[in-house]
């Protein structure tokens, strides 16, 4: 037991993260047993440096011999603020590691300063090419993330071996943001094969091939991307003037099997806890039940949860098997349908768009609340809710708690979408503003005026908003099909056209295995 306690305690110690006060007794126990050797203290100092936590570095260093303590303290000071004393540090792998961590931290807030400091420190401490690459990576990343003027130069300075998928994407986006189509195409073609074969990059490689005069090369890429029921797959199918691929799976399970799953005591407790707004406890009970379920029983448990209004299980508990992503009736529930249609009609907005917003914002949980205090189905902030409720003279609005009422939340959220649409004119700009707010959206508009919608969305600098806009639009297509049996082309939806030729989805033989819509 003592040996196991030591192993568990040392695992906590080694991770480099700040520990809660409850762990003080554990650390004291390690110290009293003489287990916190200098080597282990240095191990935690280095791990904390990698996590860019100088306060943890200082705490971990206590108990080191005086000379080591002084050096560790200076290492921590370097993480706080890069200083010239580092030029005189011992020329060791540890010093190089700390210097790389400190420069990487500096690059996030001031890439210009990090670039200026790198050559002298690299020379004094003997950085390897990989270590230089780590710092150059961070300098380039935090430059291009804001599309600063030196982005292209700094991206080109990063050694090929230091590139990862994230930086490959940014190299393509940066070139797109300048309208440099040949450079953007070259950036995609430098991606690893696994990344380049994603429907997003297949689609953009095809678009860029067209932009650079190679229309024939675009066709097979569009065909490959169009197999995916995603934002990019739908766009690719549109470029080919083909119907969208959707292959729903409706298992034919016996009622008896579902009833047996529904009797599981932990599942019963989980649903009851969810219904009294105890989500953490509900998920704990769910996880307990799931340990006893095979794949079929787990899927049936998701059905039982959905029958009881707990819709997010279809997002968080499905996906272990690829076919589960084709359970559209579970993953895209039709709930509050009458209210959605009524409020959408009142505000002249497509109801599928409203449903897609709800699915992206709360997964149809009326009690959802974000860390930013956005509330309810459409994640409305209290200030926004009060202003919109007043503007539309919504009867019975009684403050923020009213946002947990589904009809009220949908009425306010849909009216707010209408207000934003009146301001921005186009759905994709409106969706960006709904997520990021007017300031960033206005900045992106001014930086890239007259961009095609697909390139404008892809060059949004906030990852959350970039993914959100694509997700809401893809969800809107799927909800259009769920509500109406067919769908408006995504190219029309992007531009706010509500009346046009509608599409029926297709599912060709052998296609289902690769036809999975992503959350």
Coordinates of C-alpha atoms in Angstrom, one line a residue:
X1 CA 0.0 0.0 0.0
X2 CA 2.8 2.4 0.9
X3 CA 4.6 1.7 -2.4
X4 CA 1.3 2.4 -4.3
X5 CA 0.8 5.6 -2.4
X6 CA 4.3 6.8 -3.3
X7 CA 3.7 6.0 -7.0
X8 CA 0.4 7.9 -7.0
X9 CA 1.9 10.8 -5.1
X10 CA 4.9 11.1 -7.3
X11 CA 2.7 11.0 -10.4
X12 CA 1.0 14.1 -9.1
X13 CA 4.3 15.7 -8.3
X14 CA 5.8 15.1 -11.8
X15 CA 3.1 16.7 -13.8
X16 CA 4.3 20.3 -13.4
X17 CA 0.8 21.6 -12.8
X18 CA -0.3 23.8 -9.9
X19 CA -1.8 21.5 -7.2
X20 CA -4.8 22.3 -5.1
X21 CA -4.5 23.0 -1.4
X22 CA -5.9 19.5 -0.7
X23 CA -2.6 18.1 -2.1
X24 CA -0.4 19.9 0.5
X25 CA -0.6 17.0 2.8
X26 CA 0.5 14.6 0.0
X27 CA 3.5 16.8 -0.8
X28 CA 4.4 17.0 3.0
X29 CA 4.2 13.3 3.2
X30 CA 6.6 12.9 0.3
X31 CA 9.0 15.3 2.0
X32 CA 8.8 13.6 5.4
X33 CA 9.6 10.3 3.8
X34 CA 12.6 11.8 2.0
X35 CA 11.3 11.0 -1.4
X36 CA 11.6 14.5 -2.9
X37 CA 15.2 14.1 -4.1
X38 CA 16.9 17.0 -5.9
X39 CA 16.4 15.1 -9.2
X40 CA 12.7 14.9 -8.6
X41 CA 12.6 18.6 -7.6
X42 CA 14.3 19.5 -10.9
X43 CA 11.9 17.2 -12.8
X44 CA 9.0 19.2 -11.5
X45 CA 10.8 22.6 -12.1
X46 CA 11.3 21.6 -15.8
X47 CA 7.7 20.3 -16.2
X48 CA 6.4 23.5 -14.7
X49 CA 8.6 25.5 -17.1
X50 CA 7.1 23.6 -20.0
X51 CA 3.6 24.5 -18.6
X52 CA 4.9 28.1 -18.3
X53 CA 4.1 28.2 -14.6
X54 CA 7.0 30.1 -12.9
X55 CA 5.3 30.1 -9.5
X56 CA 5.2 26.3 -9.5
X57 CA 8.8 26.3 -10.5
X58 CA 9.7 28.3 -7.4
X59 CA 7.7 26.1 -5.1
X60 CA 9.2 22.9 -6.5
X61 CA 12.7 24.3 -6.1
X62 CA 12.4 24.7 -2.3
X63 CA 14.7 22.2 -0.7
X64 CA 17.3 22.2 -3.4
X65 CA 20.9 22.9 -2.4
X66 CA 21.6 26.7 -2.3
X67 CA 23.4 26.9 -5.6
X68 CA 20.7 24.9 -7.4
X69 CA 18.0 26.9 -5.7
X70 CA 19.5 30.2 -7.0
X71 CA 19.7 28.8 -10.5
X72 CA 16.1 27.5 -10.4
X73 CA 14.9 30.8 -9.1
X74 CA 16.6 32.6 -11.9
X75 CA 15.0 30.1 -14.4
X76 CA 11.6 31.0 -12.9
X77 CA 12.4 34.7 -13.2
X78 CA 13.2 34.2 -16.9
X79 CA 9.7 32.7 -17.4
X80 CA 8.3 35.8 -15.8
X81 CA 10.4 38.1 -17.9
X82 CA 13.2 37.3 -20.3
X83 CA 16.5 38.7 -18.9
X84 CA 20.1 38.9 -20.1
X85 CA 21.4 36.8 -17.1
X86 CA 20.4 33.8 -19.2
X87 CA 23.4 34.4 -21.4
X88 CA 25.6 33.3 -18.5
X89 CA 23.6 30.2 -17.5
X90 CA 25.4 26.8 -17.6
X91 CA 25.4 25.5 -21.2
X92 CA 23.3 22.5 -20.3
X93 CA 20.2 20.8 -21.8
X94 CA 18.2 22.1 -18.8
X95 CA 19.2 25.7 -19.4
X96 CA 18.3 25.3 -23.1
X97 CA 15.0 23.8 -22.2
X98 CA 14.1 26.7 -19.9
X99 CA 15.3 29.3 -22.4
X100 CA 13.1 27.7 -25.1
X101 CA 10.1 27.7 -22.7
X102 CA 10.7 31.4 -21.7
X103 CA 11.1 32.6 -25.3
X104 CA 8.0 30.6 -26.3
X105 CA 6.0 32.3 -23.6
X106 CA 7.3 35.7 -24.7
X107 CA 6.4 35.0 -28.3
X108 CA 2.7 34.7 -27.3
X109 CA 2.6 38.3 -26.0
X110 CA 5.4 39.9 -28.0
X111 CA 6.7 37.9 -31.0
X112 CA 8.9 40.8 -32.1
X113 CA 10.8 40.7 -28.8
X114 CA 11.1 36.9 -28.9
X115 CA 12.5 37.1 -32.4
X116 CA 15.1 39.8 -31.3
X117 CA 16.2 37.7 -28.3
X118 CA 16.5 34.3 -30.0
X119 CA 19.8 34.6 -31.9
X120 CA 21.9 35.7 -28.9
X121 CA 20.4 33.1 -26.6
X122 CA 20.6 30.3 -29.1
X123 CA 24.3 31.1 -29.6
X124 CA 25.2 31.5 -25.9
X125 CA 23.4 28.3 -24.8
X126 CA 24.0 26.2 -27.9
X127 CA 20.4 25.6 -29.1
X128 CA 19.9 22.7 -31.4
X129 CA 18.1 23.2 -34.7
X130 CA 15.0 21.6 -33.1
X131 CA 15.1 24.0 -30.2
X132 CA 15.5 27.0 -32.6
X133 CA 12.5 25.6 -34.5
X134 CA 10.4 25.4 -31.3
X135 CA 10.9 29.1 -30.7
X136 CA 10.5 30.1 -34.4
X137 CA 7.3 28.0 -34.4
X138 CA 5.8 30.1 -31.5
X139 CA 7.0 33.4 -33.0
X140 CA 5.3 32.5 -36.3
X141 CA 2.1 31.1 -34.7
X142 CA 1.4 34.2 -32.6
X143 CA 2.2 36.5 -35.5
X144 CA 0.0 34.7 -38.0
X145 CA -2.8 34.2 -35.5
X146 CA -3.4 38.0 -35.8
X147 CA -2.4 38.2 -39.5
X148 CA 0.4 40.6 -38.6
X149 CA 2.5 42.0 -41.5
X150 CA 5.5 39.7 -40.9
X151 CA 3.4 36.5 -40.9
X152 CA 4.6 35.1 -44.2
X153 CA 8.3 35.8 -43.5
X154 CA 8.1 34.2 -40.0
X155 CA 6.2 31.2 -41.3
X156 CA 8.9 30.6 -43.9
X157 CA 11.6 30.9 -41.2
X158 CA 10.2 27.8 -39.3
X159 CA 12.1 24.6 -40.3
X160 CA 10.0 22.0 -42.0
X161 CA 10.7 19.6 -39.2
X162 CA 9.1 22.0 -36.7
X163 CA 5.8 22.3 -38.5
X164 CA 2.7 20.5 -37.2
X165 CA -0.9 20.3 -38.5
X166 CA -1.8 23.6 -36.7
X167 CA 1.0 25.6 -38.3
X168 CA 0.4 24.0 -41.7
X169 CA -3.2 25.2 -41.5
X170 CA -2.1 28.7 -40.5
X171 CA 0.3 28.9 -43.5
X172 CA -2.6 28.1 -45.8
X173 CA -4.9 30.6 -44.1
X174 CA -2.3 33.3 -44.1
X175 CA -1.9 33.1 -47.8
X176 CA -5.6 33.0 -48.3
X177 CA -6.0 36.1 -46.2
X178 CA -3.8 38.0 -48.7
X179 CA -5.5 36.5 -51.7
X180 CA -2.2 34.8 -52.6
X181 CA -3.9 31.7 -54.2
X182 CA -0.7 30.0 -55.5
X183 CA 1.0 30.3 -52.0
X184 CA -2.2 28.9 -50.3
X185 CA -2.3 26.0 -52.7
X186 CA 1.4 25.3 -52.1
X187 CA 0.8 25.4 -48.4
X188 CA -1.9 22.8 -48.6
X189 CA 0.2 20.6 -50.8
X190 CA 2.9 20.6 -48.1
X191 CA 0.5 19.2 -45.5
X192 CA 0.9 15.6 -44.3
X193 CA -1.2 13.2 -46.4
X194 CA -3.5 12.5 -43.4
X195 CA -4.3 16.2 -43.0
X196 CA -4.5 17.0 -46.7
X197 CA -7.1 14.2 -47.2
X198 CA -9.5 15.8 -44.7
X199 CA -12.6 17.1 -46.5
X200 CA -11.8 20.7 -45.4
X201 CA -8.4 20.7 -47.2
X202 CA -9.6 18.6 -50.1
X203 CA -12.2 21.3 -50.7
X204 CA -9.8 24.2 -50.4
X205 CA -7.2 22.5 -52.5
X206 CA -9.8 22.1 -55.2
X207 CA -11.0 25.7 -54.9
X208 CA -7.4 27.0 -55.1
X209 CA -6.7 24.8 -58.1
X210 CA -9.6 26.5 -59.8
X211 CA -8.4 29.9 -58.7
X212 CA -5.0 29.2 -60.2
X213 CA -6.3 27.9 -63.5
X214 CA -6.3 24.1 -62.9
X215 CA -10.0 23.4 -63.0
X216 CA -9.5 19.8 -64.2
X217 CA -7.3 19.0 -61.1
X218 CA -10.1 20.3 -58.9
X219 CA -12.7 17.8 -59.9
X220 CA -11.4 14.6 -58.2
X221 CA -10.7 16.6 -55.1
X222 CA -14.3 17.9 -55.0
X223 CA -15.6 14.4 -55.6
X224 CA -13.5 13.1 -52.7
X225 CA -14.6 15.9 -50.3
X226 CA -18.3 15.6 -51.4
X227 CA -18.5 12.1 -49.8
X228 CA -18.4 13.8 -46.4
X229 CA -21.7 15.2 -44.9
X230 CA -19.9 18.2 -43.5
X231 CA -19.7 22.0 -44.3
X232 CA -16.9 21.3 -46.7
X233 CA -18.5 18.2 -48.2
X234 CA -21.7 20.1 -48.8
X235 CA -19.8 22.9 -50.5
X236 CA -17.9 20.5 -52.6
X237 CA -21.1 18.8 -53.8
X238 CA -22.4 22.2 -54.7
X239 CA -19.4 22.9 -56.9
X240 CA -20.1 19.7 -58.7
X241 CA -23.8 20.4 -58.8
X242 CA -24.5 17.1 -57.2
X243 CA -26.9 16.2 -54.4
X244 CA -25.6 16.0 -50.8
X245 CA -24.6 12.6 -49.4
X246 CA -26.5 11.7 -46.2
X247 CA -26.8 8.0 -45.2
X248 CA -29.0 7.8 -42.1
X249 CA -28.9 4.7 -40.0
X250 CA -32.1 3.6 -38.2
X251 CA -31.4 0.4 -36.2
X252 CA -34.2 -2.1 -35.8
X253 CA -33.8 -2.8 -32.1
X254 CA -36.4 -4.8 -30.2
X255 CA -38.5 -2.9 -27.6
X256 CA -37.6 -5.5 -25.1
X257 CA -33.9 -4.7 -25.4
X258 CA -34.5 -1.0 -25.0
X259 CA -36.8 -1.7 -22.0
X260 CA -34.1 -3.8 -20.3
X261 CA -31.5 -1.0 -20.7
X262 CA -34.0 1.5 -19.3
X263 CA -34.3 -0.5 -16.1
X264 CA -30.6 -0.1 -15.3
X265 CA -30.5 1.5 -11.8
X266 CA -27.6 3.9 -12.6
X267 CA -29.3 5.0 -15.8
X268 CA -32.5 5.7 -13.9
X269 CA -30.6 7.7 -11.4
X270 CA -28.7 9.6 -14.1
X271 CA -31.8 10.7 -15.9
X272 CA -33.5 11.7 -12.6
X273 CA -30.4 13.8 -11.7
X274 CA -30.4 15.4 -15.1
X275 CA -34.1 16.3 -14.7
X276 CA -33.4 18.1 -11.4
X277 CA -30.5 20.0 -12.9
X278 CA -27.6 18.1 -11.4
X279 CA -25.6 17.5 -14.6
X280 CA -22.3 16.6 -12.9
X281 CA -23.9 13.9 -10.8
X282 CA -26.0 12.8 -13.8
X283 CA -22.9 12.2 -15.9
X284 CA -21.2 10.3 -13.1
X285 CA -24.1 7.9 -12.9
X286 CA -24.2 7.7 -16.7
X287 CA -20.6 6.7 -16.8
X288 CA -21.2 4.1 -14.2
X289 CA -24.0 2.6 -16.2
X290 CA -21.9 2.8 -19.4
X291 CA -19.3 0.5 -18.0
X292 CA -21.8 -2.4 -18.1
X293 CA -23.1 -1.7 -21.6
X294 CA -22.0 -3.1 -24.9
X295 CA -22.2 -0.9 -28.0
X296 CA -25.9 -1.8 -28.7
X297 CA -26.9 -1.2 -25.1
X298 CA -25.0 2.1 -25.0
X299 CA -26.9 3.3 -28.1
X300 CA -30.2 2.2 -26.6
X301 CA -29.3 4.1 -23.4
X302 CA -28.8 7.2 -25.6
X303 CA -32.3 6.6 -27.0
X304 CA -33.7 6.4 -23.4
X305 CA -31.9 9.6 -22.4
X306 CA -33.2 11.4 -25.5
X307 CA -36.8 10.2 -24.8
X308 CA -36.4 11.9 -21.4
X309 CA -35.1 15.2 -22.8
X310 CA -31.4 14.5 -22.3
X311 CA -30.2 15.1 -25.8
X312 CA -26.5 15.7 -25.3
X313 CA -25.8 12.0 -24.7
X314 CA -26.2 11.6 -28.5
X315 CA -23.2 13.9 -28.9
X316 CA -21.0 12.8 -26.0
X317 CA -21.8 9.1 -25.8
X318 CA -22.0 8.2 -29.5
X319 CA -19.1 7.9 -31.9
X320 CA -17.1 4.9 -30.7
X321 CA -18.4 3.1 -33.8
X322 CA -18.3 5.1 -37.0
X323 CA -21.9 4.1 -37.9
X324 CA -23.1 5.9 -34.8
X325 CA -22.4 9.2 -36.4
X326 CA -25.2 8.3 -38.9
X327 CA -27.9 8.3 -36.2
X328 CA -29.3 11.6 -37.3
X329 CA -32.6 11.3 -35.5
X330 CA -30.7 11.0 -32.2
X331 CA -27.9 13.4 -33.0
X332 CA -30.2 16.1 -34.4
X333 CA -33.3 16.0 -32.3
X334 CA -36.5 17.8 -33.4
X335 CA -37.6 19.5 -30.2
X336 CA -39.6 22.7 -29.6
X337 CA -40.5 22.4 -33.3
X338 CA -43.6 24.5 -33.2
X339 CA -41.9 27.3 -31.3
X340 CA -39.0 27.3 -33.7
X341 CA -41.2 27.5 -36.7
X342 CA -43.4 30.2 -35.2
X343 CA -40.5 32.5 -34.1
X344 CA -38.6 31.9 -37.3
X345 CA -41.7 32.9 -39.4
X346 CA -42.2 35.9 -37.2
X347 CA -38.6 37.1 -37.8
X348 CA -38.4 35.9 -41.5
X349 CA -35.6 33.5 -40.7
X350 CA -35.2 29.9 -41.9
X351 CA -36.3 27.6 -39.0
X352 CA -33.5 25.2 -39.9
X353 CA -31.0 27.9 -39.1
X354 CA -32.6 28.5 -35.7
X355 CA -32.5 24.7 -35.0
X356 CA -28.9 24.6 -36.1
X357 CA -28.0 27.5 -33.7
X358 CA -29.7 25.7 -30.8
X359 CA -27.9 22.4 -31.6
X360 CA -24.6 24.2 -31.7
X361 CA -25.2 26.3 -28.6
X362 CA -26.8 24.0 -26.1
X363 CA -27.6 20.6 -27.7
X364 CA -31.2 21.4 -26.8
X365 CA -30.6 21.7 -23.1
X366 CA -32.8 24.5 -21.8
X367 CA -30.8 24.7 -18.5
X368 CA -27.4 25.2 -20.3
X369 CA -25.2 27.9 -18.9
X370 CA -21.8 28.9 -20.2
X371 CA -18.8 30.2 -18.2
X372 CA -19.6 33.6 -19.7
X373 CA -23.2 33.3 -18.2
X374 CA -24.9 32.8 -21.6
X375 CA -28.1 31.0 -20.8
X376 CA -30.7 28.6 -22.2
X377 CA -31.2 27.0 -25.5
X378 CA -29.7 29.7 -27.7
X379 CA -27.2 30.8 -25.0
X380 CA -28.4 34.4 -24.6
X381 CA -26.5 36.7 -22.3
X382 CA -28.7 38.4 -19.7
X383 CA -28.0 41.9 -21.0
X384 CA -28.8 40.9 -24.5
X385 CA -31.9 39.1 -23.3
X386 CA -33.2 42.1 -21.5
X387 CA -32.5 44.5 -24.4
X388 CA -34.1 42.2 -27.0
X389 CA -37.1 41.4 -24.7
X390 CA -37.7 45.2 -24.3
X391 CA -37.3 45.8 -28.0
X392 CA -39.9 43.3 -29.0
X393 CA -42.2 44.0 -26.1
X394 CA -42.0 40.3 -25.0
X395 CA -44.8 39.7 -22.5
X396 CA -43.9 38.0 -19.2
X397 CA -40.2 38.5 -19.3
X398 CA -39.0 38.5 -15.7
X399 CA -35.2 38.8 -16.0
X400 CA -32.4 36.4 -16.6
X401 CA -34.2 33.4 -15.2
X402 CA -36.7 33.7 -17.9
X403 CA -34.0 32.7 -20.4
X404 CA -34.3 29.1 -19.0
X405 CA -37.8 29.0 -20.4
X406 CA -37.6 27.4 -23.9
X407 CA -40.3 29.5 -25.6
X408 CA -38.9 32.8 -24.2
X409 CA -35.3 31.9 -25.1
X410 CA -36.2 30.9 -28.6
X411 CA -38.2 34.1 -29.1
X412 CA -35.4 36.3 -27.8
X413 CA -32.6 34.4 -29.6
X414 CA -34.4 34.4 -32.9
X415 CA -35.3 38.1 -32.7
X416 CA -31.6 38.7 -31.9
X417 CA -30.6 36.8 -35.0
X418 CA -32.9 39.0 -37.0
X419 CA -31.3 42.1 -35.5
X420 CA -27.9 40.9 -36.4
X421 CA -29.0 39.9 -39.9
X422 CA -30.4 43.4 -40.4
X423 CA -27.0 44.8 -39.5
X424 CA -24.7 42.4 -41.4
X425 CA -26.9 41.4 -44.3
X426 CA -25.7 37.8 -44.8
X427 CA -26.2 34.7 -42.6
X428 CA -22.5 33.7 -42.4
X429 CA -21.6 37.2 -41.1
X430 CA -24.5 37.1 -38.7
X431 CA -23.5 33.7 -37.3
X432 CA -20.0 35.0 -36.8
X433 CA -21.3 38.0 -34.9
X434 CA -23.7 35.9 -32.8
X435 CA -20.6 34.0 -31.6
X436 CA -17.8 36.5 -31.5
X437 CA -19.6 39.8 -31.1
X438 CA -19.7 42.9 -33.3
X439 CA -16.1 44.1 -32.7
X440 CA -14.2 41.1 -34.1
X441 CA -16.7 40.6 -36.9
X442 CA -16.4 44.2 -38.0
X443 CA -12.6 43.9 -38.0
X444 CA -12.7 40.7 -40.1
X445 CA -15.0 42.4 -42.6
X446 CA -12.7 45.4 -42.9
X447 CA -9.6 43.3 -43.3
X448 CA -11.1 41.0 -46.0
X449 CA -13.8 42.9 -47.8
X450 CA -15.4 41.3 -50.9
X451 CA -14.0 37.8 -50.0
X452 CA -15.9 34.8 -51.1
X453 CA -17.9 33.4 -48.2
X454 CA -15.9 30.2 -47.9
X455 CA -12.6 31.9 -47.9
X456 CA -13.9 34.6 -45.4
X457 CA -15.0 31.9 -43.0
X458 CA -11.8 29.9 -43.3
X459 CA -9.7 33.0 -42.5
X460 CA -11.6 34.0 -39.3
X461 CA -8.8 34.3 -36.8
X462 CA -10.7 32.9 -33.8
X463 CA -10.7 29.1 -34.0
X464 CA -13.9 28.9 -32.0
X465 CA -15.8 31.3 -34.3
X466 CA -14.3 29.7 -37.5
X467 CA -15.5 26.3 -36.4
X468 CA -18.8 27.6 -35.1
X469 CA -19.8 29.3 -38.3
X470 CA -19.1 26.1 -40.3
X471 CA -20.8 23.9 -37.8
X472 CA -24.0 26.0 -37.6
X473 CA -24.3 26.1 -41.4
X474 CA -23.8 22.4 -41.7
X475 CA -26.3 21.7 -38.9
X476 CA -28.7 24.0 -40.7
X477 CA -28.5 21.9 -43.8
X478 CA -29.1 18.7 -41.8
X479 CA -32.0 20.3 -39.9
X480 CA -33.5 21.5 -43.2
X481 CA -33.6 17.9 -44.3
X482 CA -34.9 16.7 -40.9
X483 CA -37.7 19.3 -40.9
X484 CA -38.6 19.2 -44.6
X485 CA -37.2 16.0 -46.2
X486 CA -35.0 18.1 -48.5
X487 CA -32.6 21.0 -48.2
X488 CA -31.7 24.4 -49.5
X489 CA -28.2 24.4 -51.2
X490 CA -25.5 25.6 -48.8
X491 CA -24.4 28.1 -51.4
X492 CA -27.8 29.7 -51.3
X493 CA -28.0 29.5 -47.5
X494 CA -24.7 31.4 -47.2
X495 CA -26.2 34.2 -49.1
X496 CA -29.5 34.2 -47.4
X497 CA -31.6 32.9 -50.3
X498 CA -34.6 31.1 -48.9
X499 CA -36.5 30.3 -52.1
X500 CA -34.6 28.3 -54.7
X501 CA -34.2 24.8 -56.1
X502 CA -34.2 22.4 -53.1
X503 CA -32.1 19.2 -53.0
X504 CA -32.9 15.6 -52.0
X505 CA -30.0 13.8 -50.3
X506 CA -28.7 10.6 -51.8
X507 CA -26.9 7.6 -50.3
X508 CA -25.2 5.4 -52.9
X509 CA -24.3 1.8 -52.3
X510 CA -21.0 1.3 -50.4
X511 CA -21.0 5.0 -49.3
X512 CA -22.4 4.6 -45.8
X513 CA -19.2 3.5 -44.2
X514 CA -17.5 6.8 -44.8
X515 CA -20.5 9.0 -44.5
X516 CA -20.4 10.5 -41.0
X517 CA -21.4 14.0 -40.1
X518 CA -19.1 15.6 -37.4
X519 CA -20.2 17.5 -34.3

